[in-house]
GROMACS .gro file of C-alpha atoms in nm:
model
  160
    1MET     CA    1   5.785  24.475   1.067
    2LYS     CA    2   5.513  24.475   0.800
    3PRO     CA    3   5.407  24.144   0.648
    4LYS     CA    4   5.505  24.074   0.287
    5ALA     CA    5   5.244  24.128   0.019
    6GLY     CA    6   4.994  23.845   0.030
    7HIS     CA    7   5.086  23.753   0.388
    8GLU     CA    8   4.880  23.838   0.693
    9GLN     CA    9   5.003  23.864   1.049
   10ILE     CA   10   4.770  23.686   1.288
   11GLU     CA   11   4.810  23.682   1.665
   12MET     CA   12   4.895  23.335   1.796
   13GLU     CA   13   4.605  23.323   2.043
   14LEU     CA   14   4.366  23.364   1.746
   15LEU     CA   15   4.558  23.119   1.529
   16LEU     CA   16   4.606  22.843   1.788
   17PRO     CA   17   4.256  22.684   1.769
   18PHE     CA   18   4.278  22.662   1.387
   19LEU     CA   19   4.633  22.529   1.407
   20LYS     CA   20   4.529  22.256   1.651
   21GLU     CA   21   4.233  22.162   1.430
   22MET     CA   22   4.448  22.131   1.117
   23LEU     CA   23   4.709  21.926   1.301
   24ALA     CA   24   4.438  21.697   1.443
   25GLU     CA   25   4.326  21.634   1.082
   26GLY     CA   26   4.680  21.514   1.003
   27ARG     CA   27   4.778  21.824   0.809
   28GLU     CA   28   5.116  21.995   0.829
   29VAL     CA   29   5.132  22.370   0.884
   30LYS     CA   30   5.398  22.616   0.772
   31MET     CA   31   5.450  22.895   1.026
   32THR     CA   32   5.687  23.192   1.025
   33VAL     CA   33   5.928  23.203   1.318
   34THR     CA   34   5.896  23.514   1.535
   35GLY     CA   35   6.149  23.596   1.803
   36ASN     CA   36   6.515  23.514   1.853
   37SER     CA   37   6.497  23.228   2.103
   38MET     CA   38   6.590  22.967   1.838
   39TYR     CA   39   6.867  23.173   1.674
   40PRO     CA   40   7.115  23.096   1.512
   41LEU     CA   41   6.928  22.803   1.354
   42LEU     CA   42   6.596  22.984   1.306
   43ARG     CA   43   6.591  23.354   1.224
   44ASP     CA   44   6.320  23.596   1.335
   45ARG     CA   45   6.064  23.662   1.057
   46GLN     CA   46   6.300  23.520   0.794
   47ASP     CA   47   6.258  23.145   0.841
   48SER     CA   48   5.948  22.928   0.866
   49VAL     CA   49   5.897  22.588   1.028
   50LEU     CA   50   5.684  22.299   0.907
   51LEU     CA   51   5.477  22.180   1.202
   52ALA     CA   52   5.311  21.839   1.239
   53LYS     CA   53   5.129  21.658   1.518
   54GLU     CA   54   5.356  21.422   1.710
   55GLU     CA   55   5.212  21.180   1.963
   56GLN     CA   56   5.544  21.125   2.140
   57PRO     CA   57   5.795  21.409   2.097
   58LYS     CA   58   6.160  21.311   2.145
   59LYS     CA   59   6.473  21.468   2.285
   60TYR     CA   60   6.612  21.734   2.048
   61ASP     CA   61   6.276  21.788   1.872
   62ILE     CA   62   6.176  22.151   1.828
   63ALA     CA   63   5.826  22.173   1.971
   64LEU     CA   64   5.554  22.435   1.971
   65PHE     CA   65   5.402  22.440   2.319
   66VAL     CA   66   5.168  22.661   2.518
   67ARG     CA   67   5.286  22.799   2.850
   68SER     CA   68   5.049  22.808   3.147
   69ASN     CA   69   4.993  23.181   3.075
   70GLY     CA   70   4.868  23.096   2.724
   71GLU     CA   71   5.180  23.209   2.538
   72ALA     CA   72   5.284  22.983   2.248
   73VAL     CA   73   5.659  22.915   2.227
   74LEU     CA   74   5.885  22.723   1.990
   75HIS     CA   75   6.179  22.565   2.179
   76ARG     CA   76   6.391  22.252   2.171
   77ILE     CA   77   6.325  21.953   2.397
   78ILE     CA   78   6.649  21.886   2.583
   79LYS     CA   79   6.517  21.627   2.827
   80CYS     CA   80   6.221  21.390   2.842
   81GLY     CA   81   6.110  21.272   3.184
   82GLN     CA   82   5.812  21.125   3.366
   83ASP     CA   83   5.710  21.473   3.481
   84GLY     CA   84   5.726  21.617   3.128
   85PHE     CA   85   5.974  21.786   2.898
   86ILE     CA   86   6.253  22.030   2.974
   87MET     CA   87   6.275  22.292   2.699
   88LEU     CA   88   6.545  22.537   2.597
   89GLY     CA   89   6.569  22.785   2.312
   90ASP     CA   90   6.892  22.762   2.110
   91ASN     CA   91   6.962  23.126   2.198
   92GLN     CA   92   6.877  23.091   2.567
   93TYR     CA   93   7.049  22.971   2.881
   94GLU     CA   94   6.756  22.915   3.119
   95LYS     CA   95   6.576  22.583   3.096
   96GLU     CA   96   6.198  22.574   3.113
   97GLY     CA   97   5.979  22.297   3.244
   98PRO     CA   98   5.849  22.054   3.311
   99ILE     CA   99   5.622  22.104   3.010
  100LEU     CA  100   5.341  21.849   2.998
  101LEU     CA  101   5.264  21.648   2.685
  102SER     CA  102   4.920  21.813   2.685
  103GLN     CA  103   5.094  22.152   2.643
  104VAL     CA  104   5.280  22.040   2.329
  105VAL     CA  105   5.086  22.141   2.018
  106ALA     CA  106   5.322  22.026   1.741
  107VAL     CA  107   5.677  21.935   1.648
  108ALA     CA  108   5.876  22.101   1.369
  109LYS     CA  109   5.979  21.857   1.093
  110GLY     CA  110   6.210  22.105   0.924
  111PHE     CA  111   6.240  22.466   0.824
  112TYR     CA  112   6.228  22.690   0.521
  113ARG     CA  113   6.519  22.916   0.447
  114GLY     CA  114   6.374  23.125   0.168
  115GLU     CA  115   6.199  22.877  -0.062
  116ARG     CA  116   6.431  22.587   0.029
  117PHE     CA  117   6.301  22.327   0.274
  118ILE     CA  118   6.560  22.179   0.511
  119PRO     CA  119   6.442  21.873   0.707
  120PHE     CA  120   6.573  21.836   1.060
  121ASN     CA  121   6.690  21.480   0.986
  122THR     CA  122   6.977  21.597   0.761
  123TRP     CA  123   7.326  21.512   0.889
  124TRP     CA  124   7.427  21.872   0.947
  125CYS     CA  125   7.104  21.955   1.136
  126ARG     CA  126   7.154  21.651   1.357
  127LEU     CA  127   7.519  21.747   1.417
  128TYR     CA  128   7.426  22.109   1.496
  129THR     CA  129   7.150  21.992   1.731
  130PHE     CA  130   7.374  21.752   1.921
  131VAL     CA  131   7.665  21.995   1.958
  132TRP     CA  132   7.451  22.301   2.034
  133SER     CA  133   7.224  22.124   2.281
  134ASN     CA  134   7.516  21.978   2.474
  135ALA     CA  135   7.747  22.279   2.465
  136GLY     CA  136   7.587  22.448   2.767
  137ILE     CA  137   7.758  22.772   2.860
  138LEU     CA  138   8.010  22.723   2.576
  139ARG     CA  139   7.732  22.837   2.340
  140LYS     CA  140   7.819  23.196   2.430
  141VAL     CA  141   8.166  23.133   2.290
  142LEU     CA  142   8.050  22.914   2.000
  143LYS     CA  143   7.769  23.138   1.873
  144PRO     CA  144   7.991  23.383   1.678
  145PHE     CA  145   8.168  23.087   1.516
  146VAL     CA  146   7.837  22.920   1.421
  147VAL     CA  147   7.707  23.247   1.272
  148TRP     CA  148   8.034  23.290   1.079
  149VAL     CA  149   8.015  22.933   0.937
  150GLY     CA  150   7.652  22.996   0.839
  151LYS     CA  151   7.756  23.308   0.646
  152LEU     CA  152   8.032  23.112   0.469
  153ILE     CA  153   7.783  22.842   0.366
  154LYS     CA  154   7.538  23.106   0.243
  155ARG     CA  155   7.813  23.278   0.042
  156ALA     CA  156   7.921  22.945  -0.111
  157GLU     CA  157   7.560  22.863  -0.207
  158ARG     CA  158   7.527  23.198  -0.388
  159MET     CA  159   7.842  23.121  -0.589
  160GLU     CA  160   7.701  22.789  -0.718
   0.00000   0.00000   0.00000
């Protein structure tokens, strides 16, 4: 997919040092989501997340971390332990971890759907996170329903 006019696509391995530097300075960074691992909440190349440095990420945070092979990934923390974090994409069924705190680059504070910013501390984001993260294998059954509800909400917003 081609980037929109005025937008450049930059490979993550080139972007990561600059991202870490900006976060270390206390700045927040808006980054376009690529991939489907966080669907249905975050849509590939349609939504963006607002990333910030977080000294102590918590359960249910969506974190950007770097795998041991150097790949940067945005997944949800589903468990915090002494050995590190257990991560899982909202559209995945295999847990990953332990991920060390030193591998976590940033935590998403919210996301942009179009021009609208939606913080992750809204009631419906917290409800979605709790239900989706604890649904386990039921997510396969629930996903079509969640997508359908999302389309209804979108349709209702257009009517306003």
